[in-house]
Backbone as a printed PyTorch tensor [residue, N CA C, xyz], in Angstrom:
tensor([[[ -16.4070,  107.6860,   28.4830],
         [ -17.6190,  106.2620,   27.8010],
         [ -18.0930,  106.1170,   29.4510]],

        [[ -19.1320,  105.1560,   28.8860],
         [ -20.2250,  105.0440,   30.3140],
         [ -19.7830,  103.5850,   30.2940]],

        [[ -20.1540,  103.4350,   32.2290],
         [ -19.5940,  101.8560,   32.1170],
         [ -20.7460,  100.6680,   31.3740]],

        [[ -22.1920,  101.7490,   30.8640],
         [ -22.7930,  100.7450,   30.4440],
         [ -21.9550,   99.5640,   29.2960]],

        [[ -21.4120,  101.1390,   28.3510],
         [ -21.0360,  100.4910,   27.3780],
         [ -19.5960,   99.7790,   27.4890]],

        [[ -18.8980,  100.2680,   28.6210],
         [ -17.6990,   99.2700,   28.9230],
         [ -17.8480,   98.2530,   29.0400]],

        [[ -18.9120,   97.9880,   29.9030],
         [ -19.4880,   96.6680,   30.3290],
         [ -19.6550,   95.9910,   28.5570]],

        [[ -20.5180,   96.4930,   27.9880],
         [ -20.5770,   95.9780,   26.6200],
         [ -19.2580,   95.3250,   26.1900]],

        [[ -18.5100,   95.9950,   25.9660],
         [ -17.4860,   96.0590,   25.0460],
         [ -16.5950,   95.2290,   26.2440]],

        [[ -16.5980,   95.0800,   27.3150],
         [ -16.1150,   94.0460,   27.7240],
         [ -16.9950,   92.7350,   27.8520]],

        [[ -18.1880,   92.6460,   27.5520],
         [ -18.9130,   91.4660,   27.3640],
         [ -18.7980,   91.0260,   25.8640]],

        [[ -18.4850,   91.3670,   24.8480],
         [ -18.3700,   91.5060,   23.3690],
         [ -16.9010,   90.9260,   23.2910]],

        [[ -16.0520,   91.5660,   24.2120],
         [ -14.7260,   90.7470,   23.7160],
         [ -14.4480,   89.5800,   24.4240]],

        [[ -15.3250,   89.6370,   25.4580],
         [ -15.2720,   88.1380,   26.0490],
         [ -15.6790,   87.1910,   25.3560]],

        [[ -16.8140,   87.3000,   24.5950],
         [ -17.3640,   86.6400,   23.6110],
         [ -16.4230,   86.4300,   22.7270]],

        [[ -16.0040,   87.3790,   22.0560],
         [ -15.1990,   87.6630,   20.8830],
         [ -13.5270,   85.8320,   21.5450]],

        [[ -13.4010,   86.3550,   22.7640],
         [ -12.0760,   85.6660,   23.2740],
         [ -13.1970,   83.8580,   23.1560]],

        [[ -13.4020,   83.7720,   23.5810],
         [ -14.3870,   82.9430,   24.0660],
         [ -14.9890,   82.4240,   22.6230]],

        [[ -15.1580,   82.4870,   21.6290],
         [ -15.2480,   82.1900,   20.4290],
         [ -14.1060,   81.8250,   19.4330]],

        [[ -12.8460,   82.9460,   19.8530],
         [ -11.5910,   82.7180,   19.2400],
         [ -11.2960,   81.3980,   19.7180]],

        [[ -11.0020,   81.5490,   21.2030],
         [ -10.6090,   79.5610,   22.0060],
         [ -11.5110,   78.8240,   21.2560]],

        [[ -12.6180,   78.5330,   21.1910],
         [ -13.4780,   77.7680,   20.2570],
         [ -12.9310,   77.2610,   18.7650]],

        [[ -12.8510,   78.5570,   18.4520],
         [ -12.3670,   78.2000,   16.7510],
         [ -11.0070,   78.0830,   16.9620]],

        [[  -9.8030,   78.2430,   17.7190],
         [  -8.8750,   77.7420,   17.6640],
         [  -8.7560,   75.7920,   18.1740]],

        [[  -9.5130,   75.6890,   19.0150],
         [  -9.6880,   73.9780,   19.2240],
         [  -9.9240,   73.4890,   18.0060]],

        [[ -11.1180,   74.2730,   17.0840],
         [ -11.4370,   73.5200,   16.0440],
         [ -10.3120,   73.2320,   14.8780]],

        [[  -9.8210,   74.1850,   15.1120],
         [  -8.6620,   74.6420,   13.8520],
         [  -7.4590,   73.4640,   14.3570]],

        [[  -7.4960,   73.4710,   15.5580],
         [  -6.3460,   72.3900,   15.4340],
         [  -6.5690,   71.2050,   16.1590]],

        [[  -7.6090,   70.9180,   15.4620],
         [  -8.4730,   69.3970,   15.5230],
         [  -8.0920,   69.3960,   14.0230]],

        [[  -8.9710,   70.3140,   13.4380],
         [  -8.8510,   70.1670,   12.0360],
         [  -7.5900,   69.9650,   11.3670]],

        [[  -6.3730,   70.9640,   11.7540],
         [  -5.1390,   70.4900,   11.6560],
         [  -4.5730,   69.4000,   11.6310]],

        [[  -4.7210,   68.6190,   13.1330],
         [  -4.1600,   67.4190,   13.3900],
         [  -5.0510,   65.9430,   12.4530]],

        [[  -6.4490,   66.3450,   12.1800],
         [  -6.6750,   65.4840,   11.4220],
         [  -6.0990,   65.6650,    9.5690]],

        [[  -5.8480,   66.9870,    8.9510],
         [  -5.1370,   67.3240,    7.7460],
         [  -4.1850,   66.4420,    7.8890]],

        [[  -3.4880,   66.9120,    9.3080],
         [  -1.9780,   66.3130,    9.0790],
         [  -1.9210,   64.7630,    8.9270]],

        [[  -2.9840,   64.0350,    9.7860],
         [  -3.0320,   62.1790,    9.4240],
         [  -3.9160,   61.9840,    7.9730]],

        [[  -4.2790,   62.8530,    7.7350],
         [  -4.7010,   62.6710,    5.9080],
         [  -3.2410,   62.7280,    5.1860]],

        [[  -2.3680,   63.6520,    5.3400],
         [  -1.7810,   64.1400,    4.6320],
         [  -0.6870,   63.4400,    4.8360]],

        [[  -0.5830,   62.7400,    6.1610],
         [   0.3130,   61.7770,    6.2810],
         [  -0.3990,   60.5000,    5.6800]],

        [[  -1.4980,   60.2260,    5.0620],
         [  -1.7990,   58.6320,    4.7640],
         [  -1.6260,   59.0690,    3.0590]],

        [[  -1.7720,   60.2210,    2.5470],
         [  -1.3280,   60.3260,    0.9440],
         [  -0.3720,   60.4750,    0.8530]],

        [[   0.3840,   60.6290,    1.8880],
         [   2.2050,   60.3250,    1.6320],
         [   2.2400,   59.0240,    1.1790]],

        [[   1.8970,   58.3910,    1.7810],
         [   2.2180,   56.0310,    1.9760],
         [   1.0560,   55.9090,    0.8400]],

        [[   0.0860,   56.7630,    0.4430],
         [  -0.7550,   56.4380,   -0.3050],
         [   0.1360,   55.9770,   -2.0260]],

        [[   1.0430,   56.2670,   -2.2680],
         [   1.7920,   56.1440,   -3.8640],
         [   2.7320,   54.9120,   -3.3970]],

        [[   2.9820,   54.1680,   -2.0350],
         [   3.7000,   53.6740,   -1.7350],
         [   3.0190,   52.4750,   -1.8320]],

        [[   1.6980,   52.6100,   -0.8670],
         [   0.8850,   51.5740,   -1.1510],
         [   0.0230,   51.1160,   -2.4360]],

        [[   0.2290,   52.4710,   -3.6140],
         [  -0.6910,   52.2000,   -4.4890],
         [   0.7140,   50.9920,   -5.3550]],

        [[   2.0100,   51.5880,   -5.1590],
         [   3.2480,   50.9990,   -5.6750],
         [   3.1130,   49.2550,   -5.3730]],

        [[   2.9070,   49.2880,   -4.3610],
         [   2.6760,   47.4100,   -3.5110],
         [   1.2580,   46.8240,   -4.3650]],

        [[   0.7230,   47.6990,   -4.0470],
         [  -0.5470,   46.8220,   -4.9660],
         [  -0.4240,   46.4000,   -6.2640]],

        [[  -0.0740,   47.7560,   -7.3960],
         [  -0.1450,   47.5210,   -8.0680],
         [   1.2490,   46.5220,   -8.7270]],

        [[   2.4510,   46.4810,   -7.9820],
         [   3.3830,   45.2850,   -8.2550],
         [   2.5370,   43.9610,   -8.2870]],

        [[   2.0400,   44.1210,   -6.7030],
         [   1.0410,   42.5490,   -6.6010],
         [   0.6720,   42.4390,   -7.7280]],

        [[  -0.1630,   43.1340,   -8.4710],
         [  -0.8820,   42.9330,   -9.5350],
         [  -0.4420,   42.9170,  -11.0000]],

        [[   0.0960,   43.4210,  -10.8380],
         [   1.2980,   43.2860,  -12.0750],
         [   2.0790,   41.6960,  -11.7680]],

        [[   3.0810,   41.6820,  -10.5670],
         [   3.3900,   40.1010,  -10.7160],
         [   2.2280,   39.1220,  -10.9480]],

        [[   1.1660,   39.0650,  -10.4310],
         [   0.1610,   38.0890,  -10.6680],
         [  -0.3930,   37.7110,  -12.1600]],

        [[  -0.0590,   39.0090,  -12.7150],
         [  -0.9340,   38.6320,  -14.3660],
         [   0.6660,   37.8810,  -14.6830]],

        [[   1.4520,   38.7320,  -14.8020],
         [   2.8100,   38.1110,  -15.3010],
         [   2.5580,   36.5920,  -15.2490]],

        [[   2.6320,   36.3940,  -13.4500],
         [   2.4830,   34.3710,  -13.6070],
         [   1.5960,   33.8930,  -13.6560]],

        [[   0.5020,   34.4600,  -14.0300],
         [  -0.6330,   34.0100,  -14.9390],
         [  -0.6200,   33.8220,  -16.4870]],

        [[   0.0530,   34.8090,  -16.8040],
         [   0.3860,   34.7420,  -18.1130],
         [   1.2990,   33.6080,  -18.2720]],

        [[   2.7060,   33.2140,  -17.9310],
         [   3.7220,   32.6500,  -17.6320],
         [   3.1870,   31.3680,  -17.5730]],

        [[   2.2270,   31.2730,  -16.6410],
         [   1.7660,   29.8920,  -16.5240],
         [   0.7800,   29.5870,  -17.6040]],

        [[  -0.0730,   30.2900,  -17.9170],
         [  -1.0350,   29.8000,  -19.0740],
         [  -0.0300,   29.3860,  -20.1450]],

        [[   1.0440,   30.2670,  -20.6330],
         [   2.0100,   30.0030,  -21.6280],
         [   2.6840,   28.6900,  -22.0390]],

        [[   3.2780,   28.6750,  -20.3400],
         [   3.4830,   27.3260,  -20.2350],
         [   3.0890,   26.2630,  -20.1870]],

        [[   2.0000,   26.3320,  -19.5080],
         [   0.6490,   25.3840,  -19.5350],
         [   0.3390,   24.5960,  -20.5190]],

        [[  -0.1270,   25.2140,  -21.4330],
         [  -0.3800,   24.5020,  -22.7980],
         [   0.2730,   24.3530,  -23.3800]],

        [[   1.3750,   24.5190,  -23.5710],
         [   2.4950,   23.6210,  -24.4030],
         [   2.9430,   22.4540,  -23.7330]],

        [[   2.8160,   22.5410,  -22.4140],
         [   3.3700,   21.4430,  -21.2100],
         [   2.4990,   20.4590,  -21.4160]],

        [[   1.2260,   20.7450,  -21.2710],
         [  -0.1160,   19.7330,  -21.3650],
         [  -0.2670,   18.9090,  -22.8250]],

        [[  -0.4120,   19.7020,  -23.5310],
         [  -0.1140,   19.0130,  -25.3490],
         [   1.0060,   18.1910,  -25.5380]],

        [[   2.7910,   18.5270,  -24.6290],
         [   3.9260,   17.7910,  -24.5260],
         [   3.3490,   16.1540,  -23.5980]],

        [[   2.6110,   16.4870,  -22.3350],
         [   2.6600,   15.4390,  -21.7640],
         [   1.6650,   14.1620,  -22.0830]],

        [[   0.5920,   15.1780,  -22.7210],
         [  -0.7470,   13.8720,  -22.9700],
         [  -0.3110,   12.8260,  -23.7830]],

        [[   0.9210,   13.1130,  -25.0070],
         [   1.7860,   11.6490,  -25.9720],
         [   1.4550,   10.6890,  -25.1080]],

        [[   3.0140,   11.0370,  -24.3150],
         [   3.3050,   10.3610,  -23.7590],
         [   2.3540,    9.3330,  -22.2630]],

        [[   1.5320,   10.3390,  -21.6640],
         [   0.6660,   10.1480,  -20.7440],
         [  -0.1520,    8.6320,  -21.5360]],

        [[  -0.8710,    9.7010,  -22.4390],
         [  -1.7240,    8.1750,  -23.7050],
         [  -0.9310,    6.7170,  -23.7000]],

        [[   0.2350,    6.9770,  -24.3040],
         [   0.9040,    5.7130,  -24.6120],
         [   0.8310,    4.9370,  -23.4130]],

        [[   1.4700,    5.7940,  -22.1280],
         [   1.6340,    5.0860,  -20.6590],
         [   0.1660,    4.3100,  -20.2470]],

        [[  -0.6330,    4.8190,  -20.4550],
         [  -1.8980,    4.0800,  -20.3030],
         [  -2.1030,    2.7760,  -20.9100]],

        [[  -1.6710,    3.2900,  -22.3420],
         [  -2.2830,    2.2190,  -23.0410],
         [  -1.4330,    0.6480,  -22.2960]],

        [[   0.1280,    1.0450,  -22.2680],
         [   1.4490,    0.0120,  -22.2450],
         [   0.6550,   -0.4010,  -20.7810]],

        [[  -0.1330,    0.1020,  -19.7270],
         [  -0.6140,   -0.0810,  -18.3680],
         [  -1.8410,   -0.8950,  -18.9740]],

        [[  -2.3050,   -0.8900,  -19.7520],
         [  -3.8090,   -1.7290,  -19.7860],
         [  -3.1090,   -3.1210,  -20.7980]],

        [[  -1.9960,   -3.1050,  -21.0660],
         [  -1.6380,   -4.1430,  -21.7320],
         [  -0.4600,   -5.0890,  -21.0900]],

        [[  -0.1770,   -4.2850,  -20.0500],
         [   0.5200,   -5.2790,  -18.8640],
         [  -0.4290,   -5.9310,  -18.0630]],

        [[  -1.7550,   -4.8240,  -17.6480],
         [  -2.4110,   -5.8590,  -16.6610],
         [  -3.3280,   -6.9850,  -17.4830]],

        [[  -3.4510,   -6.9860,  -18.8100],
         [  -4.1400,   -8.2410,  -19.7490],
         [  -2.9300,   -9.0140,  -19.5190]],

        [[  -1.8160,   -9.1970,  -19.7580],
         [  -0.5580,  -10.0320,  -20.0180],
         [  -0.4280,  -10.4970,  -18.4190]],

        [[  -0.3680,  -10.0250,  -17.3660],
         [  -0.6870,  -10.2510,  -15.7150],
         [  -1.5870,  -10.8450,  -15.9610]],

        [[  -2.6220,  -10.5900,  -15.7460],
         [  -3.9380,  -11.6190,  -15.8160],
         [  -3.5790,  -12.9330,  -17.0510]],

        [[  -3.6550,  -12.6850,  -17.5010],
         [  -3.1200,  -14.0940,  -18.7060],
         [  -2.2720,  -14.7750,  -17.9670]],

        [[  -1.1830,  -14.2570,  -17.6870],
         [  -0.0390,  -15.2800,  -16.6980],
         [  -0.4550,  -15.9030,  -15.3380]],

        [[  -1.6720,  -14.8420,  -14.4900],
         [  -2.1260,  -15.9830,  -13.2230],
         [  -3.1170,  -16.7890,  -13.7720]],

        [[  -4.0000,  -16.6530,  -14.9360],
         [  -4.9120,  -17.8620,  -15.5560],
         [  -3.6160,  -19.0120,  -15.3420]],

        [[  -2.6470,  -18.9580,  -16.3010],
         [  -1.9050,  -19.7780,  -16.4830],
         [  -1.0500,  -20.3880,  -15.3510]],

        [[  -1.0310,  -19.4280,  -14.3170],
         [  -0.0030,  -19.7150,  -13.2710],
         [  -0.9300,  -21.0020,  -12.8400]],

        [[  -2.5130,  -20.8970,  -12.2000],
         [  -3.1230,  -21.2260,  -11.7300],
         [  -3.4600,  -22.4270,  -12.1530]],

        [[  -3.3520,  -22.7410,  -13.6190],
         [  -3.9300,  -24.1250,  -14.0600],
         [  -2.3680,  -24.6890,  -13.8130]],

        [[  -1.2710,  -23.9230,  -14.1840],
         [  -0.1560,  -24.7860,  -14.0100],
         [   0.4010,  -25.5100,  -12.6660]],

        [[   0.1810,  -24.2980,  -11.9320],
         [  -0.2370,  -25.0900,  -10.4670],
         [  -0.6360,  -25.9920,   -9.9290]],

        [[  -2.0940,  -26.5930,  -10.6280],
         [  -3.1260,  -27.4790,  -10.3700],
         [  -2.3680,  -28.4280,  -11.2760]],

        [[  -1.8420,  -28.5660,  -12.8000],
         [  -1.0310,  -29.3730,  -13.0830],
         [  -0.0220,  -29.9150,  -12.6650]],

        [[   0.6450,  -28.9500,  -11.9420],
         [   1.8580,  -29.0930,  -11.2410],
         [   1.7000,  -30.1410,   -9.9470]],

        [[   0.8050,  -29.8980,   -9.1140],
         [   0.0460,  -30.5170,   -8.0200],
         [  -0.2590,  -31.8100,   -8.5130]],

        [[  -0.7180,  -31.9420,   -9.7930],
         [  -1.3720,  -33.1340,   -9.9250],
         [  -0.3320,  -34.1480,  -10.4710]],

        [[   0.7720,  -33.6000,  -10.8940],
         [   1.5360,  -34.2340,  -11.5320],
         [   2.6580,  -35.0080,  -10.0410]],

        [[   2.5690,  -33.8390,   -9.4200],
         [   3.5010,  -34.2840,   -8.3830],
         [   2.7580,  -35.6210,   -7.5130]],

        [[   1.5480,  -35.4350,   -7.3410],
         [   0.9740,  -36.6250,   -6.7190],
         [   0.5350,  -37.5940,   -7.1170]],

        [[   0.5930,  -37.7940,   -8.4620],
         [   0.6690,  -38.8870,   -9.3550],
         [   2.0900,  -39.2570,   -8.7120]],

        [[   3.3830,  -38.6740,   -9.5770],
         [   4.1680,  -39.2890,   -9.0650],
         [   4.8120,  -39.5690,   -7.9480]],

        [[   4.0460,  -39.1390,   -6.9570],
         [   4.4770,  -39.4360,   -5.6390],
         [   3.5680,  -41.2560,   -4.9880]],

        [[   2.5400,  -40.9240,   -5.8530],
         [   1.6530,  -42.5450,   -5.5840],
         [   2.6370,  -43.2200,   -6.6060]],

        [[   3.2420,  -42.8750,   -7.9800],
         [   4.0450,  -44.1160,   -8.2090],
         [   4.9560,  -44.3600,   -7.6530]],

        [[   6.2070,  -43.3530,   -7.2650],
         [   6.8460,  -43.7630,   -6.4320],
         [   6.7550,  -44.4390,   -5.4010]],

        [[   5.7110,  -44.3590,   -4.2990],
         [   5.2680,  -44.4640,   -3.1190],
         [   4.5710,  -46.1930,   -3.1220]],

        [[   4.2820,  -46.4230,   -4.2150],
         [   3.8430,  -47.6130,   -4.6560],
         [   4.7460,  -48.6840,   -5.2580]],

        [[   6.1200,  -48.0380,   -5.8590],
         [   6.5960,  -48.5440,   -6.2480],
         [   7.8740,  -49.3200,   -5.2210]],

        [[   7.9540,  -48.1660,   -4.3420],
         [   9.2130,  -48.5820,   -3.4250],
         [   8.5970,  -49.7640,   -2.2270]],

        [[   6.6160,  -49.3940,   -2.0790],
         [   6.4240,  -50.4800,   -1.2080],
         [   6.3360,  -51.4450,   -1.6070]],

        [[   6.3540,  -51.7620,   -3.3420],
         [   6.3670,  -53.0150,   -3.9110],
         [   7.6910,  -53.6720,   -3.5000]],

        [[   8.6670,  -52.8320,   -4.1950],
         [   9.8610,  -53.3790,   -4.1780],
         [  10.6830,  -53.8700,   -2.8220]],

        [[   9.9220,  -53.0240,   -1.5760],
         [  10.9690,  -53.3320,    0.0290],
         [   9.7860,  -54.4900,    0.2500]],

        [[   8.0150,  -54.1890,    0.1940],
         [   7.6910,  -55.4710,    0.5770],
         [   7.6400,  -56.7960,   -0.0210]],

        [[   8.0940,  -56.7030,   -1.2860],
         [   8.5980,  -57.9620,   -1.9290],
         [   9.6120,  -58.6980,   -1.4000]],

        [[  10.7260,  -57.8900,   -1.3550],
         [  11.7850,  -58.4440,   -0.8040],
         [  11.6460,  -59.1050,    0.4110]],

        [[  10.8890,  -58.1180,    1.2730],
         [  10.6420,  -58.8810,    2.6390],
         [  10.0020,  -60.0790,    2.7300]],

        [[   8.7740,  -60.0420,    1.7470],
         [   7.6690,  -61.2360,    1.6710],
         [   8.9300,  -62.1420,    0.7960]],

        [[   9.6300,  -62.0960,    0.2580],
         [  10.4550,  -63.4360,   -0.4490],
         [  11.4400,  -63.7900,    0.9650]],

        [[  11.8800,  -62.6260,    1.4640],
         [  12.5330,  -63.1280,    2.4270],
         [  11.7830,  -64.0000,    3.6480]],

        [[  11.1600,  -63.8640,    3.7020],
         [   9.6530,  -64.8440,    4.4130],
         [   9.8410,  -65.9150,    4.3520]],

        [[   9.3960,  -65.7070,    2.9270],
         [   9.1050,  -67.0600,    2.5050],
         [  10.0240,  -68.2340,    1.7500]],

        [[  11.2750,  -67.9110,    1.8000],
         [  12.6400,  -68.3420,    1.9570],
         [  12.9680,  -68.7630,    3.4310]],

        [[  12.5380,  -67.8790,    4.4180],
         [  12.5860,  -68.9070,    5.7260],
         [  11.6620,  -69.3280,    6.0990]],

        [[  10.2530,  -69.2090,    5.5580],
         [   9.0160,  -70.5440,    5.9260],
         [   9.2610,  -71.8380,    5.2850]],

        [[   9.9810,  -71.9920,    3.5330],
         [  10.3440,  -72.4710,    2.8090],
         [  11.5410,  -73.5880,    3.8720]],

        [[  12.4150,  -72.9360,    4.4010],
         [  13.4910,  -74.0470,    4.9450],
         [  13.1480,  -74.6520,    6.5540]],

        [[  11.9730,  -73.4350,    7.0570],
         [  11.5550,  -74.4230,    8.4120],
         [  10.4050,  -75.6670,    7.8400]],

        [[   9.8080,  -75.5850,    6.7050],
         [   9.0910,  -76.6050,    6.3230],
         [   9.8840,  -77.6540,    5.8010]],

        [[  11.3670,  -77.1030,    5.1800],
         [  12.1370,  -77.9850,    4.6970],
         [  12.5260,  -78.9030,    5.7590]],

        [[  12.6270,  -78.5740,    7.1000],
         [  13.1420,  -79.2210,    8.2710],
         [  12.4440,  -79.4260,    8.9630]],

        [[  10.9370,  -79.1960,    8.9850],
         [   9.8830,  -80.1130,   10.0580],
         [  10.0100,  -81.0180,    8.9650]],

        [[   9.5610,  -80.7680,    7.4930],
         [   9.4380,  -82.0760,    6.7820],
         [   9.9050,  -83.3570,    6.5940]],

        [[  11.3470,  -83.1280,    6.2510],
         [  12.7440,  -83.5980,    6.2040],
         [  12.9470,  -84.9100,    7.5430]],

        [[  13.0540,  -85.8360,    6.6840],
         [  12.9680,  -87.2940,    7.4500],
         [  14.4740,  -87.0300,    8.5060]],

        [[  14.2530,  -87.4550,   10.2390],
         [  15.3270,  -87.5630,   10.7120],
         [  16.1590,  -88.4450,   10.6050]],

        [[  17.4460,  -89.0300,   10.3940],
         [  18.2430,  -89.9550,   10.4000],
         [  17.8760,  -90.8130,   11.3740]],

        [[  18.1690,  -92.2780,   11.9430],
         [  17.4100,  -92.6820,   12.5290],
         [  18.7570,  -92.6600,   13.1760]],

        [[  19.0320,  -92.9300,   14.5700],
         [  20.2120,  -93.3070,   15.2920],
         [  20.5930,  -94.5800,   15.0130]],

        [[  21.9290,  -95.3510,   15.1130],
         [  22.6470,  -96.5050,   14.3860],
         [  22.1420,  -97.6340,   15.7460]],

        [[  21.9400,  -97.5010,   17.1560],
         [  21.6510,  -98.3130,   17.5570],
         [  20.8070,  -98.8110,   18.1680]],

        [[  19.4870,  -98.1370,   17.4090],
         [  18.0270,  -98.5900,   17.5990],
         [  17.6560,  -99.8340,   16.6500]],

        [[  17.3370, -100.6270,   17.4210],
         [  16.9310, -101.7700,   16.5610],
         [  15.1900, -101.7900,   16.3140]],

        [[  14.7080, -101.0280,   16.6770],
         [  12.9470, -101.0430,   16.0970],
         [  12.6760, -100.6210,   14.6790]],

        [[  11.6960, -101.2290,   14.4560],
         [  11.5690, -100.8780,   12.7200],
         [  10.8370,  -99.4370,   12.7690]],

        [[  11.1810,  -98.6560,   11.5050],
         [  10.6360,  -97.4560,   11.8180],
         [   9.2390,  -97.9320,   11.2490]],

        [[   8.5570,  -97.0620,   11.9820],
         [   6.8200,  -97.2940,   12.1900],
         [   6.2200,  -96.2430,   10.5750]],

        [[   5.0870,  -97.0500,    9.8710],
         [   5.0840,  -96.6870,    8.2770],
         [   3.9020,  -95.4920,    8.3280]],

        [[   3.9240,  -94.9190,    7.2670],
         [   3.4420,  -94.0370,    7.7630],
         [   1.5550,  -94.0550,    6.9350]],

        [[   0.8820,  -94.0910,    7.0310],
         [  -0.3800,  -94.8440,    6.7050],
         [  -0.9360,  -95.6820,    7.5780]],

        [[  -0.7970,  -96.4010,    8.3680],
         [  -1.0030,  -97.1830,    9.1860],
         [  -0.8340,  -97.3250,   10.5570]],

        [[  -1.7660,  -97.2890,   11.8000],
         [  -1.3040,  -96.9630,   13.2980],
         [  -2.2240,  -97.8470,   14.1060]],

        [[  -1.2060,  -98.1480,   14.5900],
         [  -1.5130,  -99.4340,   15.4460],
         [  -2.9890,  -99.5630,   15.9160]],

        [[  -3.9420, -100.2600,   16.2670],
         [  -5.3010, -100.2850,   16.4750],
         [  -6.4270,  -99.9470,   15.2820]],

        [[  -5.6340,  -99.7940,   14.2230],
         [  -7.1650,  -99.1060,   12.9960],
         [  -6.8940, -100.2170,   11.8800]],

        [[  -7.9620, -100.6320,   11.6570],
         [  -7.7050, -101.3930,   10.7420],
         [  -8.5940, -101.1310,    9.6180]]])
């Protein structure tokens, strides 16, 4: 074999080895990607099971809620309506009581005021009349003392002056 041929075989072998090395690297990358995909595929049933369980649970929950919600709403509507009616009547009764209470408050206030004035007037008259009566009695007594003739002393010989004529008047 000749050198040229040997060199050509060596070059071809070298290219073949470089190509095989590049193919080996690509194969390793593809194998790693395939292993990652296989790992994801292995997790896929568990993930699908969880998702399915969630969807099933949500669907069951919704169906159960609808099944219970409608009878409960119908069962509650009657008592709520009767409570609304009772509350309306209670508000009307409280409003009437408030109106009557306002009127009664003013009436009671007027009655208390009139009773206070009557009692005050009666008490003032009673106490004032007693005081005036006592003062009148004292004035009468003083007037009686002032107007009553005083007895003359026994050793006076002078005649009593007459009331009507005074000396020097004709």
